[in-house]
mmCIF file of C-alpha atoms and ligand atoms in Angstrom:
data_model
loop_
_atom_site.group_PDB
_atom_site.id
_atom_site.type_symbol
_atom_site.label_atom_id
_atom_site.label_comp_id
_atom_site.label_asym_id
_atom_site.label_seq_id
_atom_site.Cartn_x
_atom_site.Cartn_y
_atom_site.Cartn_z
ATOM 1 C CA THR N 205 0.022 0.214 0.184
ATOM 2 C CA ASN N 206 1.036 3.731 -0.436
ATOM 3 C CA ILE N 207 1.789 6.144 2.066
ATOM 4 C CA ILE N 208 -2.007 7.447 1.840
ATOM 5 C CA GLU N 209 -4.298 5.176 0.402
ATOM 6 C CA LEU N 210 -8.075 5.358 0.387
ATOM 7 C CA ASN N 211 -10.539 3.214 -1.172
ATOM 8 C CA ASN N 212 -14.195 3.617 -1.608
ATOM 9 C CA VAL N 213 -14.315 5.729 1.551
ATOM 10 C CA THR N 214 -17.772 7.241 2.722
ATOM 11 C CA LYS N 215 -18.386 9.529 5.542
ATOM 12 C CA LYS N 216 -21.621 10.439 6.805
ATOM 13 C CA TYR N 217 -22.243 12.792 9.687
ATOM 14 C CA SER N 218 -24.730 12.173 12.374
ATOM 15 C CA ASN N 219 -27.040 14.575 11.131
ATOM 16 C CA GLY N 220 -27.350 12.878 8.055
ATOM 17 C CA THR N 221 -25.137 14.781 5.682
ATOM 18 C CA THR N 222 -22.975 12.618 3.479
ATOM 19 C CA ALA N 223 -19.576 14.604 3.195
ATOM 20 C CA LEU N 224 -17.766 12.110 1.187
ATOM 21 C CA ARG N 225 -18.976 9.487 -1.215
ATOM 22 C CA ASN N 226 -16.946 6.522 -2.369
ATOM 23 C CA ILE N 227 -13.375 8.503 -2.576
ATOM 24 C CA SER N 228 -10.387 6.431 -3.736
ATOM 25 C CA VAL N 229 -7.105 8.135 -3.843
ATOM 26 C CA SER N 230 -3.468 6.857 -3.591
ATOM 27 C CA ILE N 231 -0.650 9.139 -2.811
ATOM 28 C CA GLU N 232 3.046 7.976 -3.034
ATOM 29 C CA PRO N 233 5.790 8.796 -0.476
ATOM 30 C CA GLY N 234 7.569 12.254 -1.335
ATOM 31 C CA GLU N 235 4.303 13.607 -3.399
ATOM 32 C CA PHE N 236 3.032 17.058 -2.891
ATOM 33 C CA ALA N 237 -0.639 17.330 -3.714
ATOM 34 C CA TYR N 238 -3.192 20.002 -3.372
ATOM 35 C CA ILE N 239 -6.871 19.377 -2.387
ATOM 36 C CA VAL N 240 -8.998 22.132 -4.000
ATOM 37 C CA GLY N 241 -12.876 22.403 -4.349
ATOM 38 C CA PRO N 242 -15.891 24.638 -3.308
ATOM 39 C CA SER N 243 -16.748 25.490 0.423
ATOM 40 C CA GLY N 244 -18.458 22.407 1.866
ATOM 41 C CA ALA N 245 -17.150 19.863 -0.769
ATOM 42 C CA GLY N 246 -15.722 17.992 1.546
ATOM 43 C CA LYS N 247 -11.991 18.829 1.834
ATOM 44 C CA SER N 248 -11.963 19.339 5.391
ATOM 45 C CA THR N 249 -13.497 15.904 5.975
ATOM 46 C CA PHE N 250 -10.998 14.353 3.786
ATOM 47 C CA ILE N 251 -8.283 15.560 5.732
ATOM 48 C CA LYS N 252 -9.712 14.966 9.063
ATOM 49 C CA ILE N 253 -9.883 11.136 8.136
ATOM 50 C CA LEU N 254 -6.216 11.063 7.469
ATOM 51 C CA TYR N 255 -5.008 12.161 11.042
ATOM 52 C CA ARG N 256 -7.895 10.082 12.306
ATOM 53 C CA GLU N 257 -9.873 13.198 13.930
ATOM 54 C CA ILE N 258 -13.048 11.382 12.379
ATOM 55 C CA SER N 259 -13.604 7.845 11.515
ATOM 56 C CA VAL N 260 -14.579 6.176 7.968
ATOM 57 C CA ASP N 261 -18.094 4.715 7.913
ATOM 58 C CA LYS N 262 -17.302 2.647 4.685
ATOM 59 C CA GLY N 263 -14.393 1.666 2.620
ATOM 60 C CA THR N 264 -10.487 1.474 3.750
ATOM 61 C CA ALA N 265 -8.211 3.834 4.564
ATOM 62 C CA ASN N 266 -4.163 3.496 5.181
ATOM 63 C CA VAL N 267 -2.072 6.437 6.019
ATOM 64 C CA ALA N 268 1.777 5.980 6.807
ATOM 65 C CA GLY N 269 1.245 2.395 7.618
ATOM 66 C CA PHE N 270 -1.883 2.461 9.744
ATOM 67 C CA ASN N 271 -4.847 0.961 8.831
ATOM 68 C CA LEU N 272 -7.458 3.586 9.948
ATOM 69 C CA THR N 273 -10.385 1.327 9.929
ATOM 70 C CA LYS N 274 -8.746 -0.958 12.314
ATOM 71 C CA ILE N 275 -6.542 1.270 14.308
ATOM 72 C CA LYS N 276 -7.453 1.178 18.443
ATOM 73 C CA ASN N 277 -7.454 4.591 20.333
ATOM 74 C CA LYS N 278 -4.079 3.486 22.232
ATOM 75 C CA GLU N 279 -2.384 3.626 18.752
ATOM 76 C CA VAL N 280 -3.694 6.755 17.725
ATOM 77 C CA PRO N 281 -0.523 8.629 19.207
ATOM 78 C CA TYR N 282 1.759 6.573 16.959
ATOM 79 C CA LEU N 283 -0.204 7.694 14.020
ATOM 80 C CA ARG N 284 0.021 11.233 14.925
ATOM 81 C CA ARG N 285 3.898 10.817 15.383
ATOM 82 C CA SER N 286 3.720 9.969 11.663
ATOM 83 C CA ILE N 287 1.698 12.767 10.605
ATOM 84 C CA GLY N 288 2.097 16.616 10.913
ATOM 85 C CA VAL N 289 -0.709 18.781 10.804
ATOM 86 C CA VAL N 290 -1.036 22.452 9.949
ATOM 87 C CA PHE N 291 -4.264 24.638 10.408
ATOM 88 C CA GLN N 292 -5.468 27.922 8.912
ATOM 89 C CA ASP N 293 -5.979 29.191 12.454
ATOM 90 C CA TYR N 294 -2.637 27.943 13.552
ATOM 91 C CA LYS N 295 -3.955 26.355 16.796
ATOM 92 C CA LEU N 296 -0.908 27.344 19.030
ATOM 93 C CA LEU N 297 -1.172 26.885 22.876
ATOM 94 C CA PRO N 298 -1.852 30.372 23.889
ATOM 95 C CA LYS N 299 -0.225 30.000 27.357
ATOM 96 C CA LYS N 300 2.964 28.171 26.059
ATOM 97 C CA ASN N 301 5.634 29.947 24.367
ATOM 98 C CA VAL N 302 7.326 29.233 21.187
ATOM 99 C CA TYR N 303 9.709 26.795 22.417
ATOM 100 C CA GLU N 304 7.149 24.983 24.605
ATOM 101 C CA ASN N 305 4.602 24.849 21.761
ATOM 102 C CA VAL N 306 6.771 22.874 19.725
ATOM 103 C CA ALA N 307 8.362 20.750 22.535
ATOM 104 C CA TYR N 308 4.852 19.802 23.511
ATOM 105 C CA ALA N 309 4.390 17.889 20.508
ATOM 106 C CA MET N 310 7.319 15.975 21.232
ATOM 107 C CA GLN N 311 6.619 15.537 24.926
ATOM 108 C CA VAL N 312 3.131 14.175 24.163
ATOM 109 C CA VAL N 313 4.733 11.106 22.242
ATOM 110 C CA GLY N 314 7.327 10.644 24.721
ATOM 111 C CA ARG N 315 10.537 11.744 23.208
ATOM 112 C CA PRO N 316 13.556 11.993 25.703
ATOM 113 C CA PRO N 317 14.230 15.736 26.862
ATOM 114 C CA ARG N 318 17.746 15.697 25.417
ATOM 115 C CA GLU N 319 16.411 14.885 22.036
ATOM 116 C CA ILE N 320 13.465 17.506 22.337
ATOM 117 C CA LYS N 321 15.868 20.185 23.232
ATOM 118 C CA LYS N 322 18.077 19.752 20.100
ATOM 119 C CA ARG N 323 15.175 19.002 17.786
ATOM 120 C CA VAL N 324 13.123 22.151 18.946
ATOM 121 C CA MET N 325 15.814 24.567 18.074
ATOM 122 C CA GLU N 326 16.566 22.536 14.750
ATOM 123 C CA VAL N 327 13.032 23.157 13.427
ATOM 124 C CA LEU N 328 12.684 26.794 14.780
ATOM 125 C CA ASP N 329 16.047 27.307 12.894
ATOM 126 C CA LEU N 330 14.426 25.840 9.800
ATOM 127 C CA VAL N 331 11.355 28.143 10.034
ATOM 128 C CA GLY N 332 13.559 31.232 10.776
ATOM 129 C CA LEU N 333 12.081 31.791 14.351
ATOM 130 C CA LYS N 334 14.993 30.955 16.533
ATOM 131 C CA HIS N 335 15.095 34.396 17.986
ATOM 132 C CA LYS N 336 11.451 34.245 19.056
ATOM 133 C CA VAL N 337 11.788 30.908 21.461
ATOM 134 C CA ARG N 338 10.532 32.578 24.372
ATOM 135 C CA ALA N 339 7.736 34.694 22.759
ATOM 136 C CA PHE N 340 3.990 33.828 23.249
ATOM 137 C CA PRO N 341 1.775 33.129 20.588
ATOM 138 C CA ASN N 342 -0.133 36.864 21.075
ATOM 139 C CA GLU N 343 3.178 38.426 20.341
ATOM 140 C CA LEU N 344 3.810 37.056 17.007
ATOM 141 C CA SER N 345 2.240 37.961 13.721
ATOM 142 C CA GLY N 346 0.113 35.776 11.824
ATOM 143 C CA GLY N 347 2.981 34.411 9.463
ATOM 144 C CA GLU N 348 5.106 34.063 12.505
ATOM 145 C CA GLN N 349 2.558 32.000 14.286
ATOM 146 C CA GLN N 350 2.048 29.577 11.159
ATOM 147 C CA ARG N 351 5.915 29.264 11.063
ATOM 148 C CA VAL N 352 5.713 28.039 14.609
ATOM 149 C CA ALA N 353 2.908 25.622 13.888
ATOM 150 C CA ILE N 354 5.101 24.304 11.171
ATOM 151 C CA ALA N 355 7.905 23.606 13.069
ATOM 152 C CA ARG N 356 5.558 21.706 15.596
ATOM 153 C CA SER N 357 4.199 19.775 12.853
ATOM 154 C CA ILE N 358 7.397 18.485 11.697
ATOM 155 C CA ALA N 359 9.020 18.204 15.061
ATOM 156 C CA ASN N 360 8.350 14.365 15.091
ATOM 157 C CA ALA N 361 9.719 14.075 11.706
ATOM 158 C CA PRO N 362 6.672 12.755 10.157
ATOM 159 C CA LYS N 363 6.353 11.013 7.184
ATOM 160 C CA VAL N 364 3.264 13.210 5.998
ATOM 161 C CA LEU N 365 2.416 16.616 6.496
ATOM 162 C CA ILE N 366 -1.161 17.611 6.293
ATOM 163 C CA ALA N 367 -2.146 21.367 5.979
ATOM 164 C CA ASP N 368 -5.841 22.508 5.810
ATOM 165 C CA GLU N 369 -5.801 25.936 4.223
ATOM 166 C CA PRO N 370 -2.600 27.154 5.734
ATOM 167 C CA THR N 371 -2.366 30.447 3.952
ATOM 168 C CA GLY N 372 -5.917 31.170 4.531
ATOM 169 C CA ASN N 373 -5.452 33.927 6.978
ATOM 170 C CA LEU N 374 -2.292 35.391 5.601
ATOM 171 C CA ASP N 375 -1.182 38.145 3.291
ATOM 172 C CA PRO N 376 0.290 37.112 -0.039
ATOM 173 C CA GLU N 377 3.975 38.028 1.152
ATOM 174 C CA ASN N 378 3.454 35.674 4.297
ATOM 175 C CA SER N 379 1.493 33.126 2.199
ATOM 176 C CA TRP N 380 4.432 32.745 -0.233
ATOM 177 C CA GLY N 381 7.002 32.241 2.914
ATOM 178 C CA ILE N 382 4.771 29.541 4.112
ATOM 179 C CA MET N 383 4.640 27.930 0.758
ATOM 180 C CA GLU N 384 8.494 28.431 0.568
ATOM 181 C CA LEU N 385 8.669 26.399 3.777
ATOM 182 C CA LEU N 386 6.338 23.259 2.528
ATOM 183 C CA GLU N 387 8.304 23.253 -0.567
ATOM 184 C CA ARG N 388 11.417 22.527 1.303
ATOM 185 C CA ILE N 389 9.941 20.158 3.505
ATOM 186 C CA ASN N 390 8.721 18.253 0.770
ATOM 187 C CA LEU N 391 11.996 18.273 -0.991
ATOM 188 C CA GLN N 392 13.565 16.822 2.219
ATOM 189 C CA GLY N 393 11.268 13.843 1.518
ATOM 190 C CA THR N 394 7.795 14.443 3.478
ATOM 191 C CA THR N 395 4.862 13.982 1.513
ATOM 192 C CA VAL N 396 2.687 17.122 1.733
ATOM 193 C CA LEU N 397 -1.135 17.306 1.263
ATOM 194 C CA MET N 398 -2.655 20.882 1.295
ATOM 195 C CA ALA N 399 -6.206 21.909 1.169
ATOM 196 C CA THR N 400 -6.170 25.546 -0.436
ATOM 197 C CA HIS N 401 -8.419 28.052 -1.977
ATOM 198 C CA ASN N 402 -5.505 29.990 -3.143
ATOM 199 C CA SER N 403 -5.717 29.983 -6.976
ATOM 200 C CA GLN N 404 -2.103 31.857 -7.499
ATOM 201 C CA ILE N 405 -0.499 29.496 -5.380
ATOM 202 C CA VAL N 406 -1.673 26.269 -7.048
ATOM 203 C CA ASN N 407 -1.210 27.911 -10.505
ATOM 204 C CA THR N 408 2.354 29.054 -9.824
ATOM 205 C CA LEU N 409 3.909 26.166 -7.646
ATOM 206 C CA ARG N 410 2.539 23.362 -9.821
ATOM 207 C CA HIS N 411 1.696 20.064 -8.275
ATOM 208 C CA ARG N 412 -0.866 17.345 -8.193
ATOM 209 C CA VAL N 413 -4.222 18.509 -8.131
ATOM 210 C CA ILE N 414 -7.267 16.354 -6.455
ATOM 211 C CA ALA N 415 -10.472 18.455 -6.810
ATOM 212 C CA ILE N 416 -13.333 17.424 -4.513
ATOM 213 C CA GLU N 417 -16.958 18.544 -5.281
ATOM 214 C CA ASN N 418 -19.889 17.463 -3.525
ATOM 215 C CA GLY N 419 -17.863 14.591 -1.663
ATOM 216 C CA ARG N 420 -16.678 13.258 -4.682
ATOM 217 C CA ILE N 421 -13.082 13.331 -6.417
ATOM 218 C CA VAL N 422 -13.985 15.118 -10.094
ATOM 219 C CA ARG N 423 -10.374 15.762 -11.133
ATOM 220 C CA ASP N 424 -6.961 14.478 -10.372
ATOM 221 C CA GLN N 425 -4.145 15.812 -12.386
ATOM 222 C CA VAL N 426 -0.370 15.807 -12.462
ATOM 223 C CA GLU N 427 0.925 19.335 -12.235
ATOM 224 C CA GLY N 428 -2.710 20.499 -12.401
ATOM 225 C CA GLU N 429 -4.688 24.022 -12.119
ATOM 226 C CA TYR N 430 -6.953 25.452 -9.528
ATOM 227 C CA GLY N 431 -9.687 25.383 -12.055
ATOM 228 C CA TYR N 432 -12.173 27.533 -10.110
ATOM 229 C CA ASP N 433 -12.905 31.370 -10.187
ATOM 230 C CA ASP N 434 -12.736 32.300 -6.475
HETATM 231 P P1 ADP U 748 -15.084 21.674 2.936
HETATM 232 O O1 ADP U 748 -13.655 21.605 3.719
HETATM 233 O O2 ADP U 748 -14.740 21.350 1.660
HETATM 234 O O3 ADP U 748 -15.505 23.026 3.007
HETATM 235 P P2 ADP U 748 -16.231 19.964 4.762
HETATM 236 O O4 ADP U 748 -15.436 18.620 4.862
HETATM 237 O O5 ADP U 748 -15.992 20.858 5.852
HETATM 238 O O6 ADP U 748 -15.988 20.753 3.269
HETATM 239 O O7 ADP U 748 -17.974 19.945 4.729
HETATM 240 C C1 ADP U 748 -18.386 18.848 3.751
HETATM 241 C C2 ADP U 748 -20.035 18.785 4.230
HETATM 242 O O8 ADP U 748 -20.095 18.194 5.553
HETATM 243 C C3 ADP U 748 -20.630 20.167 4.139
HETATM 244 O O9 ADP U 748 -22.061 19.950 3.709
HETATM 245 C C4 ADP U 748 -20.653 20.377 5.592
HETATM 246 O O10 ADP U 748 -21.614 21.155 6.091
HETATM 247 C C5 ADP U 748 -20.622 19.216 6.215
HETATM 248 N N1 ADP U 748 -20.199 18.953 7.658
HETATM 249 C C6 ADP U 748 -18.748 19.334 7.848
HETATM 250 N N2 ADP U 748 -18.472 18.966 9.123
HETATM 251 C C7 ADP U 748 -19.743 18.452 9.775
HETATM 252 C C8 ADP U 748 -20.335 17.982 11.014
HETATM 253 N N3 ADP U 748 -19.358 17.853 12.155
HETATM 254 N N4 ADP U 748 -21.494 17.650 11.190
HETATM 255 C C9 ADP U 748 -22.421 17.684 10.232
HETATM 256 N N5 ADP U 748 -22.157 17.969 9.175
HETATM 257 C C10 ADP U 748 -20.696 18.355 8.544
HETATM 258 P P1 ADP U 749 -5.163 17.143 23.121
HETATM 259 O O1 ADP U 749 -4.583 17.663 24.297
HETATM 260 O O2 ADP U 749 -6.391 18.101 22.463
HETATM 261 O O3 ADP U 749 -5.342 15.655 23.005
HETATM 262 P P2 ADP U 749 -2.842 16.703 21.682
HETATM 263 O O4 ADP U 749 -1.982 16.381 23.051
HETATM 264 O O5 ADP U 749 -2.859 15.543 20.767
HETATM 265 O O6 ADP U 749 -4.140 17.428 21.806
HETATM 266 O O7 ADP U 749 -2.146 17.731 20.975
HETATM 267 C C1 ADP U 749 -1.763 19.056 21.921
HETATM 268 C C2 ADP U 749 -1.463 20.098 21.106
HETATM 269 O O8 ADP U 749 -0.202 19.743 19.893
HETATM 270 C C3 ADP U 749 -2.654 20.325 20.102
HETATM 271 O O9 ADP U 749 -2.874 21.786 19.825
HETATM 272 C C4 ADP U 749 -2.459 19.634 18.638
HETATM 273 O O10 ADP U 749 -2.807 20.463 17.697
HETATM 274 C C5 ADP U 749 -0.685 19.672 18.453
HETATM 275 N N1 ADP U 749 -0.143 18.424 17.961
HETATM 276 C C6 ADP U 749 0.043 17.384 18.543
HETATM 277 N N2 ADP U 749 0.665 16.563 17.680
HETATM 278 C C7 ADP U 749 0.923 17.169 16.346
HETATM 279 C C8 ADP U 749 1.161 17.155 15.197
HETATM 280 N N3 ADP U 749 1.717 16.095 14.673
HETATM 281 N N4 ADP U 749 1.242 18.187 14.284
HETATM 282 C C9 ADP U 749 0.677 19.570 14.738
HETATM 283 N N5 ADP U 749 0.204 19.421 16.044
HETATM 284 C C10 ADP U 749 0.166 18.542 16.814
#
């Protein structure tokens, strides 16, 4: 099986909304893929399935060697160690400083303190924020907060990085900065999957494009285009 492999996945929420219908997709290690589509199409649902925020109703899903239809709750932390996640609203812990936000992601999966210290400074250096280690999230710009979130997401050296609208709250300059980081992480071998509404980015930094509409994959192109007017 591939690093991400979904076969005939269907997801129906408890209120009766079917968010994904018979989705099948296979992503190879080291790929960079955009997930595009109108609002309400099912992009976030697709992404949440990958990191086991929500479960699959029908079909099979394999991510980074984990069978998501069989995974036990106690195994979920191991899955999360293999997958980094970045969100539109950063989701940093407001009462922890930059260092602690990144370190926490390693602490929760039981990494030894010495390794944590070294790795936290390494990833903060990679995102260009070593000088902000003692700052709190509310003392940082949006672009800086997203850089910290990216540092946190790769702290455990995940095989897969999942980003849900990572540039959604950022101006163009900061958005390109974030893309530069995601590109670099991808070039180092990490599989990157990014849901986005940013047509400029998709049409400029060409990668695989998977389009979802009404819960179905309607397009899957190598070096594709954004394809919508918004
Ligand atoms: P997108 O990310 O493409 O905007 P979503 O995956 O968020 O789409 O939503 C897909 C569909 O599922 C939409 O109709 C949305 O209203 C619905 N939906 C999303 N989350 C929930 C939920 N927790 N409960 C019920 N319906 C939901
Ligand atoms: P919770 O305390 O809600 O169960 P966790 O202990 O799993 O959350 O994670 C604590 C914080 O660290 C959360 O804000 C979560 O988003 C973040 N986090 C944990 N693992 C990762 C990861 N692999 N990538 C990105 N953020 C992560």
